[in-house]
């Protein structure tokens, strides 16, 4: 299994509070990604990183920010959580560009009440 | 961006049956992956197959890139094959890595 650890695995938070999810990898891969999965849907890309301090937006980035200060850590922050951000969040990594295989963490279930 | 469509959306089989899942994508890609999401929500990599054919035990996959589709074959299905099967595709230039667009999945139920 790819060495990807997401924390926390489960979180319940109140509307309007800030939340940070962490993804930690031990593979030294250059690329890291955050996706969300909602019932009845596949995964959708939120943000991704192509190196330390290099990040960009994905398909559903509104309301989210990210940071990557070290190769191994990629943080996803919800500045002010809303109920529409209740979802399962997956982190993924890949070694290189040009379509390298991506591997996923076990997911974080976030509930905003 | 790339559009990914999977069919059928739902599939119910008896144990031992064979099945074929289809994935159509709208543009040329250099990354095509199949995943199995188990009942615990974990995404398991099945195949990385931007083109060609691969086999792994009872599972095999074929991608015809020029015609923009991929097929996942499951033979002699078992109850443990139940779950959601996702196809994901990406065009993935060097600057952005393996950004994947997922289909909505095929929910497979294998009954004993």
Coordinates of N, CA and C in Angstrom, one line a residue:
Chain A
X1 N 0.8 -1.2 0.0 CA 0.0 0.0 0.0 C 0.9 1.3 0.0
X2 N 0.4 2.3 -0.8 CA 1.1 3.5 -0.8 C 1.0 4.1 0.6
X3 N 2.2 4.8 1.0 CA 2.2 5.3 2.4 C 1.5 6.7 2.5
X4 N 0.2 6.7 2.6 CA -0.6 7.9 2.7 C -1.4 7.8 4.0
X5 N -1.3 8.8 4.8 CA -2.1 8.9 6.0 C -2.9 10.2 6.0
X6 N -4.2 10.0 6.2 CA -5.1 11.2 6.4 C -5.5 11.3 7.8
X7 N -5.5 12.6 8.3 CA -6.0 12.8 9.7 C -6.8 14.1 9.7
X8 N -7.9 14.1 10.5 CA -8.4 13.0 11.2 C -9.2 12.1 10.2
X9 N -9.6 10.9 10.7 CA -10.4 10.1 9.8 C -11.9 10.4 9.8
X10 N -12.3 11.0 11.0 CA -13.7 11.4 11.1 C -13.7 12.7 11.9
X11 N -14.6 13.6 11.5 CA -14.7 14.9 12.2 C -16.1 15.4 12.0
X12 N -16.6 15.9 13.2 CA -17.9 16.7 13.2 C -17.6 18.1 13.6
X13 N -18.1 19.0 12.9 CA -17.8 20.4 13.2 C -19.0 21.3 13.0
X14 N -19.0 22.5 13.6 CA -20.2 23.3 13.4 C -20.0 24.3 12.3
X15 N -21.1 24.7 11.7 CA -21.1 25.7 10.6 C -20.3 27.0 11.1
X16 N -19.5 27.5 10.2 CA -18.8 28.7 10.5 C -17.4 28.5 11.1
X17 N -17.1 27.3 11.6 CA -15.8 27.1 12.2 C -14.7 26.7 11.1
X18 N -13.5 27.0 11.4 CA -12.4 26.6 10.5 C -12.0 25.1 10.7
X19 N -11.7 24.4 9.7 CA -11.3 23.0 9.7 C -10.1 22.8 8.9
X20 N -9.1 22.0 9.4 CA -7.9 21.7 8.6 C -7.8 20.2 8.6
X21 N -7.7 19.6 7.4 CA -7.4 18.2 7.2 C -6.0 18.0 6.7
X22 N -5.4 17.0 7.2 CA -4.0 16.7 6.8 C -3.8 15.5 6.0
X23 N -2.9 15.6 5.1 CA -2.5 14.4 4.3 C -1.0 14.3 4.4
X24 N -0.5 13.1 4.8 CA 0.9 12.9 5.0 C 1.3 11.7 4.2
X25 N 2.4 11.8 3.4 CA 2.9 10.7 2.6 C 4.3 10.4 2.9
X26 N 4.7 9.1 2.8 CA 6.1 8.7 3.0 C 6.7 8.2 1.8
X27 N 6.1 8.5 0.6 CA 6.7 8.1 -0.7 C 7.6 9.1 -1.4
X28 N 7.6 10.3 -0.9 CA 8.4 11.3 -1.5 C 7.9 11.7 -2.9
X29 N 6.6 11.5 -3.1 CA 6.1 11.8 -4.5 C 5.9 13.3 -4.6
X30 N 6.1 13.8 -5.8 CA 6.0 15.2 -6.1 C 4.6 15.8 -6.0
X31 N 3.6 15.0 -6.5 CA 2.3 15.6 -6.7 C 1.4 15.1 -5.6
X32 N 0.5 16.0 -5.1 CA -0.5 15.6 -4.1 C -1.8 16.3 -4.5
X33 N -2.9 15.7 -4.1 CA -4.2 16.1 -4.6 C -5.2 16.0 -3.4
X34 N -6.2 16.8 -3.4 CA -7.4 16.7 -2.6 C -8.6 16.6 -3.4
X35 N -9.4 15.5 -3.2 CA -10.7 15.3 -3.8 C -11.8 15.2 -2.8
X36 N -13.0 15.4 -3.2 CA -14.2 15.2 -2.3 C -15.1 14.2 -3.1
X37 N -15.8 13.4 -2.2 CA -16.8 12.5 -2.8 C -18.1 12.7 -2.1
X38 N -19.1 12.9 -2.9 CA -20.5 13.1 -2.4 C -21.3 11.9 -2.8
X39 N -22.4 11.6 -2.0 CA -23.2 10.4 -2.3 C -23.7 10.3 -3.8
X40 N -23.5 9.2 -4.4 CA -23.9 9.0 -5.7 C -23.0 9.6 -6.8
X41 N -21.9 10.1 -6.4 CA -21.0 10.7 -7.3 C -19.6 10.1 -7.2
X42 N -18.9 10.3 -8.3 CA -17.4 10.0 -8.2 C -16.7 11.1 -7.5
X43 N -15.4 11.0 -7.5 CA -14.6 12.0 -6.8 C -14.4 13.3 -7.7
X44 N -14.3 14.4 -7.1 CA -14.1 15.7 -7.8 C -12.8 16.4 -7.2
X45 N -12.0 16.9 -8.0 CA -10.7 17.5 -7.6 C -11.0 18.9 -7.0
X46 N -10.4 19.1 -5.8 CA -10.5 20.4 -5.1 C -9.3 21.3 -5.4
X47 N -8.1 20.8 -5.0 CA -6.9 21.5 -5.2 C -5.8 20.4 -5.5
X48 N -4.7 20.8 -6.0 CA -3.6 19.9 -6.2 C -2.3 20.7 -6.0
X49 N -1.2 19.9 -5.8 CA 0.1 20.5 -5.6 C 1.1 19.8 -6.5
X50 N 2.0 20.6 -7.1 CA 3.0 20.0 -8.0 C 4.4 20.3 -7.5
X51 N 4.5 20.6 -6.2 CA 5.8 20.8 -5.5 C 5.5 21.6 -4.3
X52 N 6.6 21.7 -3.5 CA 6.5 22.5 -2.2 C 6.2 23.9 -2.6
X53 N 5.2 24.4 -1.9 CA 4.6 25.8 -2.1 C 4.0 26.0 -3.5
X54 N 3.9 25.0 -4.3 CA 3.3 25.1 -5.6 C 1.9 24.4 -5.6
X55 N 0.8 25.2 -5.7 CA -0.5 24.6 -5.7 C -1.4 25.3 -6.7
X56 N -2.5 24.6 -7.1 CA -3.4 25.2 -8.0 C -4.8 24.7 -7.8
X57 N -5.8 25.3 -8.4 CA -7.2 25.0 -8.1 C -7.6 23.8 -9.0
X58 N -8.5 23.1 -8.5 CA -9.2 22.1 -9.2 C -10.6 22.5 -9.6
X59 N -11.4 21.5 -9.8 CA -12.8 21.7 -10.3 C -13.7 22.4 -9.3
X60 N -13.6 22.1 -8.0 CA -14.5 22.6 -7.0 C -13.7 23.2 -5.8
X61 N -13.0 24.3 -6.1 CA -12.1 24.9 -5.1 C -12.7 26.0 -4.2
X62 N -13.9 26.5 -4.6 CA -14.5 27.5 -3.8 C -14.7 27.1 -2.4
X63 N -14.3 28.0 -1.4 CA -14.4 27.7 0.0 C -13.3 26.9 0.6
X64 N -12.3 26.5 -0.2 CA -11.2 25.7 0.3 C -9.9 26.4 0.0
X65 N -8.9 26.2 0.8 CA -7.5 26.6 0.6 C -6.6 25.5 0.9
X66 N -5.4 25.5 0.4 CA -4.4 24.5 0.7 C -3.0 25.1 0.9
X67 N -2.2 24.3 1.6 CA -0.8 24.6 1.8 C 0.1 23.4 1.7
X68 N 1.3 23.6 1.2 CA 2.3 22.5 1.2 C 3.6 23.1 1.5
X69 N 4.1 23.0 2.7 CA 5.3 23.6 3.2 C 6.4 22.5 3.2
X70 N 6.0 21.3 3.1 CA 7.0 20.2 3.0 C 6.5 19.2 2.0
X71 N 7.4 18.4 1.4 CA 7.1 17.4 0.4 C 6.0 16.5 0.9
X72 N 6.2 16.1 2.2 CA 5.3 15.0 2.7 C 4.0 15.4 3.2
X73 N 3.7 16.7 3.4 CA 2.4 17.2 4.0 C 1.7 18.1 3.0
X74 N 0.4 17.8 2.9 CA -0.5 18.7 2.1 C -1.8 18.9 3.0
X75 N -2.0 20.2 3.3 CA -3.1 20.5 4.2 C -4.3 21.1 3.4
X76 N -5.5 20.7 3.7 CA -6.7 21.3 3.2 C -7.4 22.0 4.3
X77 N -7.8 23.3 4.0 CA -8.4 24.1 5.0 C -9.8 24.6 4.5
X78 N -10.8 24.5 5.4 CA -12.1 25.1 5.1 C -12.1 26.3 6.1
X79 N -12.0 27.5 5.5 CA -11.9 28.7 6.4 C -13.1 28.9 7.3
X80 N -14.3 28.6 6.7 CA -15.6 28.7 7.5 C -16.5 27.7 6.9
X81 N -16.5 26.6 7.7 CA -17.2 25.4 7.1 C -18.7 25.6 6.9
X82 N -19.3 25.1 5.9 CA -20.7 25.1 5.6 C -21.2 23.7 5.4
X83 N -22.6 23.6 5.5 CA -23.2 22.2 5.4 C -22.9 21.6 4.1
X84 N -22.7 22.4 3.0 CA -22.5 21.9 1.7 C -21.1 21.2 1.6
X85 N -20.3 21.5 2.6 CA -18.9 20.9 2.6 C -18.9 19.5 3.4
X86 N -20.1 19.1 3.9 CA -20.2 17.8 4.4 C -19.9 16.8 3.3
X87 N -18.9 15.9 3.5 CA -18.4 15.1 2.4 C -17.3 14.1 2.9
X88 N -16.9 13.2 2.0 CA -15.7 12.4 2.3 C -14.6 13.0 1.5
X89 N -13.5 13.3 2.2 CA -12.3 13.9 1.5 C -11.2 12.9 1.3
X90 N -10.7 12.8 0.1 CA -9.6 11.9 -0.2 C -8.4 12.7 -0.6
X91 N -7.3 12.2 -0.1 CA -6.0 12.7 -0.6 C -5.4 11.7 -1.5
X92 N -4.6 12.2 -2.5 CA -4.0 11.2 -3.5 C -2.6 11.8 -3.7
X93 N -1.7 10.9 -4.2 CA -0.4 11.2 -4.6 C 0.0 10.6 -5.9
X94 N 0.9 11.2 -6.6 CA 1.5 10.5 -7.8 C 2.9 10.9 -7.9
X95 N 3.7 10.1 -8.5 CA 5.2 10.3 -8.5 C 5.6 11.4 -9.5
X96 N 5.0 11.4 -10.6 CA 5.5 12.3 -11.6 C 4.4 12.8 -12.5
X97 N 4.6 13.6 -13.4 CA 3.6 14.1 -14.3 C 3.4 13.2 -15.5
X98 N 2.8 13.7 -16.5 CA 2.5 12.9 -17.7 C 1.7 11.6 -17.4
X99 N 0.8 11.8 -16.5 CA -0.2 10.7 -16.3 C 0.3 9.5 -15.4
X100 N 1.1 9.8 -14.5 CA 1.5 8.7 -13.6 C 0.4 8.2 -12.7
X101 N 0.5 6.9 -12.3 CA -0.6 6.3 -11.5 C -0.8 7.1 -10.2
X102 N -2.0 7.3 -9.9 CA -2.3 8.0 -8.6 C -2.8 7.0 -7.6
X103 N -2.5 7.2 -6.3 CA -2.8 6.4 -5.2 C -3.5 7.2 -4.1
X104 N -4.5 6.6 -3.5 CA -5.4 7.4 -2.6 C -5.3 6.9 -1.2
X105 N -5.5 7.9 -0.3 CA -5.6 7.6 1.1 C -6.9 7.1 1.5
X106 N -7.1 6.8 2.8 CA -8.3 6.1 3.2 C -9.5 7.0 3.4
X107 N -9.3 8.3 3.3 CA -10.5 9.2 3.3 C -10.7 9.8 4.7
X108 N -11.3 11.0 4.7 CA -11.7 11.7 6.0 C -13.2 12.0 5.8
X109 N -14.0 11.5 6.7 CA -15.4 11.8 6.7 C -15.7 13.1 7.5
X110 N -16.1 14.1 6.9 CA -16.4 15.4 7.6 C -17.9 15.7 7.5
X111 N -18.4 16.0 8.7 CA -19.8 16.4 8.8 C -19.9 17.8 9.4
X112 N -20.5 18.7 8.7 CA -20.7 20.1 9.2 C -22.2 20.2 9.6
X113 N -22.4 20.5 10.9 CA -23.7 20.6 11.5 C -24.1 22.0 11.8
Chain B
X1 N -13.2 20.5 -19.9 CA -12.4 19.4 -19.4 C -13.0 18.0 -19.9
X2 N -12.3 17.0 -19.5 CA -12.6 15.7 -19.9 C -14.0 15.2 -19.2
X3 N -14.8 14.6 -20.0 CA -16.0 14.0 -19.5 C -15.8 12.4 -19.4
X4 N -16.3 11.8 -18.3 CA -16.1 10.4 -18.2 C -17.5 9.8 -17.9
X5 N -17.9 8.8 -18.7 CA -19.2 8.2 -18.5 C -19.1 6.7 -18.3
X6 N -19.7 6.2 -17.3 CA -19.6 4.7 -17.0 C -21.0 4.1 -17.1
X7 N -20.9 2.8 -17.6 CA -22.2 2.1 -17.7 C -21.9 0.6 -17.4
X8 N -22.9 -0.1 -16.9 CA -24.2 0.4 -16.4 C -24.0 1.1 -15.0
X9 N -24.9 1.8 -14.6 CA -24.8 2.5 -13.2 C -25.0 1.4 -12.1
X10 N -25.8 0.4 -12.3 CA -26.0 -0.6 -11.3 C -25.9 -2.0 -12.0
X11 N -25.4 -3.0 -11.3 CA -25.3 -4.3 -11.8 C -25.5 -5.3 -10.7
X12 N -26.4 -6.3 -10.9 CA -26.6 -7.3 -9.8 C -26.3 -8.6 -10.5
X13 N -25.4 -9.4 -9.9 CA -25.0 -10.7 -10.4 C -25.2 -11.8 -9.4
X14 N -25.3 -13.0 -9.9 CA -25.1 -14.2 -9.0 C -23.6 -14.6 -9.0
X15 N -23.2 -15.1 -7.9 CA -21.9 -15.5 -7.7 C -21.5 -16.5 -8.8
X16 N -20.3 -16.3 -9.4 CA -19.9 -17.1 -10.5 C -20.1 -16.5 -11.9
X17 N -20.9 -15.5 -12.0 CA -21.2 -14.9 -13.3 C -20.1 -14.0 -13.7
X18 N -20.1 -13.7 -15.0 CA -19.1 -12.8 -15.6 C -19.8 -11.4 -15.9
X19 N -19.0 -10.4 -16.0 CA -19.5 -9.1 -16.3 C -18.5 -8.2 -17.0
X20 N -19.1 -7.2 -17.7 CA -18.2 -6.2 -18.4 C -18.7 -4.8 -18.0
X21 N -17.8 -4.0 -17.5 CA -18.1 -2.6 -17.2 C -17.5 -1.7 -18.2
X22 N -18.2 -0.6 -18.6 CA -17.6 0.2 -19.7 C -17.4 1.6 -19.2
X23 N -16.4 2.3 -19.8 CA -16.0 3.6 -19.5 C -15.7 4.4 -20.8
X24 N -16.5 5.4 -21.0 CA -16.2 6.2 -22.2 C -15.7 7.6 -21.8
X25 N -14.7 8.1 -22.5 CA -14.1 9.4 -22.1 C -14.1 10.3 -23.4
X26 N -14.1 11.6 -23.1 CA -14.5 12.5 -24.2 C -13.2 13.0 -25.0
X27 N -12.0 12.8 -24.5 CA -10.9 13.4 -25.1 C -9.7 12.5 -25.0
X28 N -8.6 12.8 -25.6 CA -7.4 12.0 -25.5 C -6.9 12.1 -24.1
X29 N -6.4 11.0 -23.6 CA -5.9 11.0 -22.2 C -4.6 10.2 -22.1
X30 N -3.8 10.6 -21.1 CA -2.5 9.8 -20.9 C -2.6 9.1 -19.5
X31 N -3.7 9.1 -18.9 CA -3.9 8.4 -17.7 C -5.3 7.8 -17.6
X32 N -5.5 6.5 -17.4 CA -6.8 5.9 -17.3 C -6.6 4.9 -16.2
X33 N -7.4 5.0 -15.1 CA -7.3 4.1 -14.0 C -8.7 3.5 -13.7
X34 N -8.7 2.3 -13.2 CA -9.9 1.6 -12.6 C -9.7 1.4 -11.1
X35 N -10.7 1.7 -10.4 CA -10.7 1.6 -8.9 C -11.9 0.8 -8.4
X36 N -11.7 0.1 -7.4 CA -12.8 -0.6 -6.6 C -12.9 0.1 -5.3
X37 N -14.1 0.6 -5.0 CA -14.3 1.2 -3.7 C -15.1 0.2 -2.9
X38 N -14.4 -0.3 -1.8 CA -15.0 -1.4 -1.0 C -16.1 -0.8 -0.1
X39 N -16.8 -1.7 0.6 CA -17.9 -1.2 1.5 C -17.4 -0.3 2.6
X40 N -16.1 -0.3 2.9 CA -15.6 0.5 3.9 C -15.1 1.9 3.4
X41 N -15.3 2.1 2.1 CA -15.0 3.3 1.5 C -13.6 3.5 0.9
X42 N -12.8 2.4 1.1 CA -11.4 2.5 0.6 C -11.3 2.4 -0.9
X43 N -10.5 3.2 -1.6 CA -10.3 3.1 -3.0 C -9.1 2.2 -3.3
X44 N -9.4 1.1 -4.0 CA -8.3 0.1 -4.3 C -8.0 0.3 -5.8
X45 N -6.7 0.5 -6.1 CA -6.2 0.5 -7.4 C -6.4 -0.8 -8.1
X46 N -7.1 -0.9 -9.2 CA -7.2 -2.2 -10.0 C -6.3 -2.2 -11.1
X47 N -6.4 -1.1 -12.0 CA -5.5 -1.1 -13.2 C -5.2 0.4 -13.5
X48 N -3.9 0.5 -13.9 CA -3.5 1.8 -14.6 C -3.3 1.4 -16.0
X49 N -4.2 1.9 -16.9 CA -4.2 1.3 -18.2 C -4.6 2.4 -19.3
X50 N -3.7 3.4 -19.6 CA -4.0 4.4 -20.6 C -4.2 3.8 -22.0
X51 N -3.7 2.6 -22.2 CA -3.9 1.9 -23.5 C -3.5 0.5 -23.3
X52 N -4.0 -0.4 -24.2 CA -3.7 -1.8 -24.2 C -4.6 -2.6 -23.3
X53 N -4.1 -3.8 -22.9 CA -4.8 -4.8 -22.1 C -3.9 -5.3 -21.0
X54 N -4.5 -5.5 -19.8 CA -3.9 -6.0 -18.7 C -4.8 -7.0 -18.0
X55 N -4.2 -8.0 -17.3 CA -4.9 -8.9 -16.5 C -4.3 -9.1 -15.2
X56 N -5.2 -9.3 -14.2 CA -4.8 -9.5 -12.8 C -5.8 -10.5 -12.2
X57 N -5.5 -11.8 -12.2 CA -6.4 -12.8 -11.7 C -7.6 -12.9 -12.5
X58 N -8.8 -12.7 -11.8 CA -10.1 -12.8 -12.4 C -10.5 -11.5 -13.1
X59 N -9.7 -10.5 -12.9 CA -10.0 -9.2 -13.5 C -9.1 -8.9 -14.7
X60 N -9.6 -8.3 -15.7 CA -8.8 -7.8 -16.8 C -9.4 -6.5 -17.3
X61 N -8.6 -5.7 -18.0 CA -9.0 -4.4 -18.5 C -8.4 -4.2 -19.9
X62 N -9.2 -3.5 -20.7 CA -8.7 -3.1 -22.1 C -9.1 -1.6 -22.3
X63 N -8.1 -0.8 -22.8 CA -8.4 0.5 -23.2 C -8.0 0.7 -24.6
X64 N -9.0 1.2 -25.4 CA -8.8 1.5 -26.8 C -8.8 3.0 -26.9
X65 N -7.6 3.6 -26.8 CA -7.4 5.0 -26.6 C -8.0 5.8 -27.9
X66 N -7.7 5.2 -29.1 CA -8.2 5.9 -30.3 C -9.7 6.0 -30.4
X67 N -10.4 5.1 -29.7 CA -11.9 5.1 -29.7 C -12.4 5.6 -28.4
X68 N -11.5 6.0 -27.5 CA -11.9 6.6 -26.2 C -12.9 5.8 -25.4
X69 N -12.5 4.6 -25.1 CA -13.2 3.8 -24.2 C -12.3 2.8 -23.5
X70 N -12.8 2.3 -22.3 CA -12.1 1.3 -21.6 C -13.1 0.3 -21.0
X71 N -12.7 -1.0 -21.0 CA -13.6 -2.0 -20.5 C -12.9 -2.7 -19.3
X72 N -13.7 -3.0 -18.3 CA -13.2 -3.8 -17.1 C -14.0 -5.1 -17.1
X73 N -13.3 -6.2 -17.2 CA -14.0 -7.6 -17.2 C -13.8 -8.2 -15.8
X74 N -14.9 -8.7 -15.3 CA -14.8 -9.5 -14.0 C -15.3 -10.9 -14.3
X75 N -14.5 -11.9 -14.1 CA -14.9 -13.2 -14.4 C -15.1 -14.0 -13.1
X76 N -16.0 -15.0 -13.1 CA -16.3 -15.8 -12.0 C -16.5 -15.0 -10.7
X77 N -17.4 -14.0 -10.8 CA -17.6 -13.0 -9.7 C -17.8 -13.7 -8.3
X78 N -17.3 -13.0 -7.3 CA -17.4 -13.4 -5.9 C -18.1 -12.3 -5.1
X79 N -18.7 -12.7 -4.0 CA -19.4 -11.7 -3.2 C -18.4 -10.6 -2.7
X80 N -17.2 -10.9 -2.6 CA -16.2 -9.9 -2.2 C -15.9 -8.9 -3.3
X81 N -16.4 -9.1 -4.5 CA -16.3 -8.2 -5.6 C -17.3 -7.0 -5.5
X82 N -18.3 -7.2 -4.6 CA -19.3 -6.1 -4.5 C -18.6 -4.8 -4.1
X83 N -19.3 -3.7 -4.5 CA -18.8 -2.4 -4.3 C -19.0 -1.5 -5.5
X84 N -18.4 -0.4 -5.5 CA -18.5 0.6 -6.6 C -17.2 0.5 -7.4
X85 N -17.3 0.5 -8.7 CA -16.2 0.5 -9.6 C -16.1 1.8 -10.3
X86 N -15.0 2.5 -10.1 CA -14.8 3.8 -10.7 C -13.8 3.7 -11.8
X87 N -14.1 4.4 -12.9 CA -13.1 4.7 -14.0 C -12.7 6.2 -13.8
X88 N -11.4 6.5 -14.0 CA -11.0 7.9 -13.9 C -9.9 8.1 -15.0
X89 N -10.0 9.3 -15.6 CA -9.2 9.6 -16.7 C -8.6 11.0 -16.6
X90 N -7.4 11.2 -17.2 CA -6.8 12.5 -17.1 C -5.9 12.8 -18.3
X91 N -5.7 14.0 -18.6 CA -4.8 14.3 -19.7 C -3.4 14.8 -19.2
X92 N -3.4 15.2 -17.9 CA -2.2 15.2 -17.1 C -0.9 15.7 -17.7
X93 N -0.8 17.0 -18.0 CA 0.5 17.5 -18.4 C 1.5 17.5 -17.3
X94 N 2.8 17.7 -17.6 CA 3.8 17.6 -16.5 C 3.6 18.6 -15.4
X95 N 3.0 19.8 -15.7 CA 2.9 20.8 -14.7 C 1.8 20.5 -13.7
X96 N 0.9 19.5 -13.9 CA -0.2 19.3 -13.0 C -0.3 17.8 -12.6
X97 N 0.5 17.0 -13.1 CA 0.5 15.6 -12.7 C -0.8 14.9 -13.1
X98 N -1.2 13.9 -12.2 CA -2.3 13.0 -12.6 C -3.6 13.6 -12.1
X99 N -4.1 14.7 -12.6 CA -5.4 15.2 -12.3 C -6.4 14.3 -13.0
X100 N -7.3 13.7 -12.2 CA -8.2 12.7 -12.7 C -9.6 13.2 -12.7
X101 N -10.4 12.9 -13.7 CA -11.8 13.1 -13.7 C -12.5 11.7 -13.6
X102 N -13.3 11.6 -12.6 CA -14.0 10.4 -12.3 C -15.3 10.2 -13.0
X103 N -15.7 9.0 -13.4 CA -17.1 8.7 -13.7 C -17.9 8.6 -12.4
X104 N -19.2 8.4 -12.6 CA -20.0 8.3 -11.4 C -20.1 6.8 -10.9
X105 N -19.4 5.9 -11.5 CA -19.3 4.6 -10.9 C -20.3 3.6 -11.3
X106 N -20.0 2.3 -11.2 CA -20.9 1.2 -11.4 C -21.0 0.5 -10.0
X107 N -22.3 0.5 -9.5 CA -22.5 -0.2 -8.2 C -22.8 -1.7 -8.5
X108 N -21.8 -2.5 -8.1 CA -21.9 -4.0 -8.4 C -22.3 -4.7 -7.1
X109 N -23.3 -5.5 -7.2 CA -23.8 -6.4 -6.1 C -23.7 -7.8 -6.6
X110 N -22.9 -8.6 -5.9 CA -22.8 -10.0 -6.2 C -23.5 -10.8 -5.1
X111 N -24.5 -11.5 -5.5 CA -25.3 -12.3 -4.5 C -24.8 -13.8 -4.4
X112 N -24.8 -14.4 -3.2 CA -24.4 -15.7 -3.1 C -25.3 -16.7 -3.7

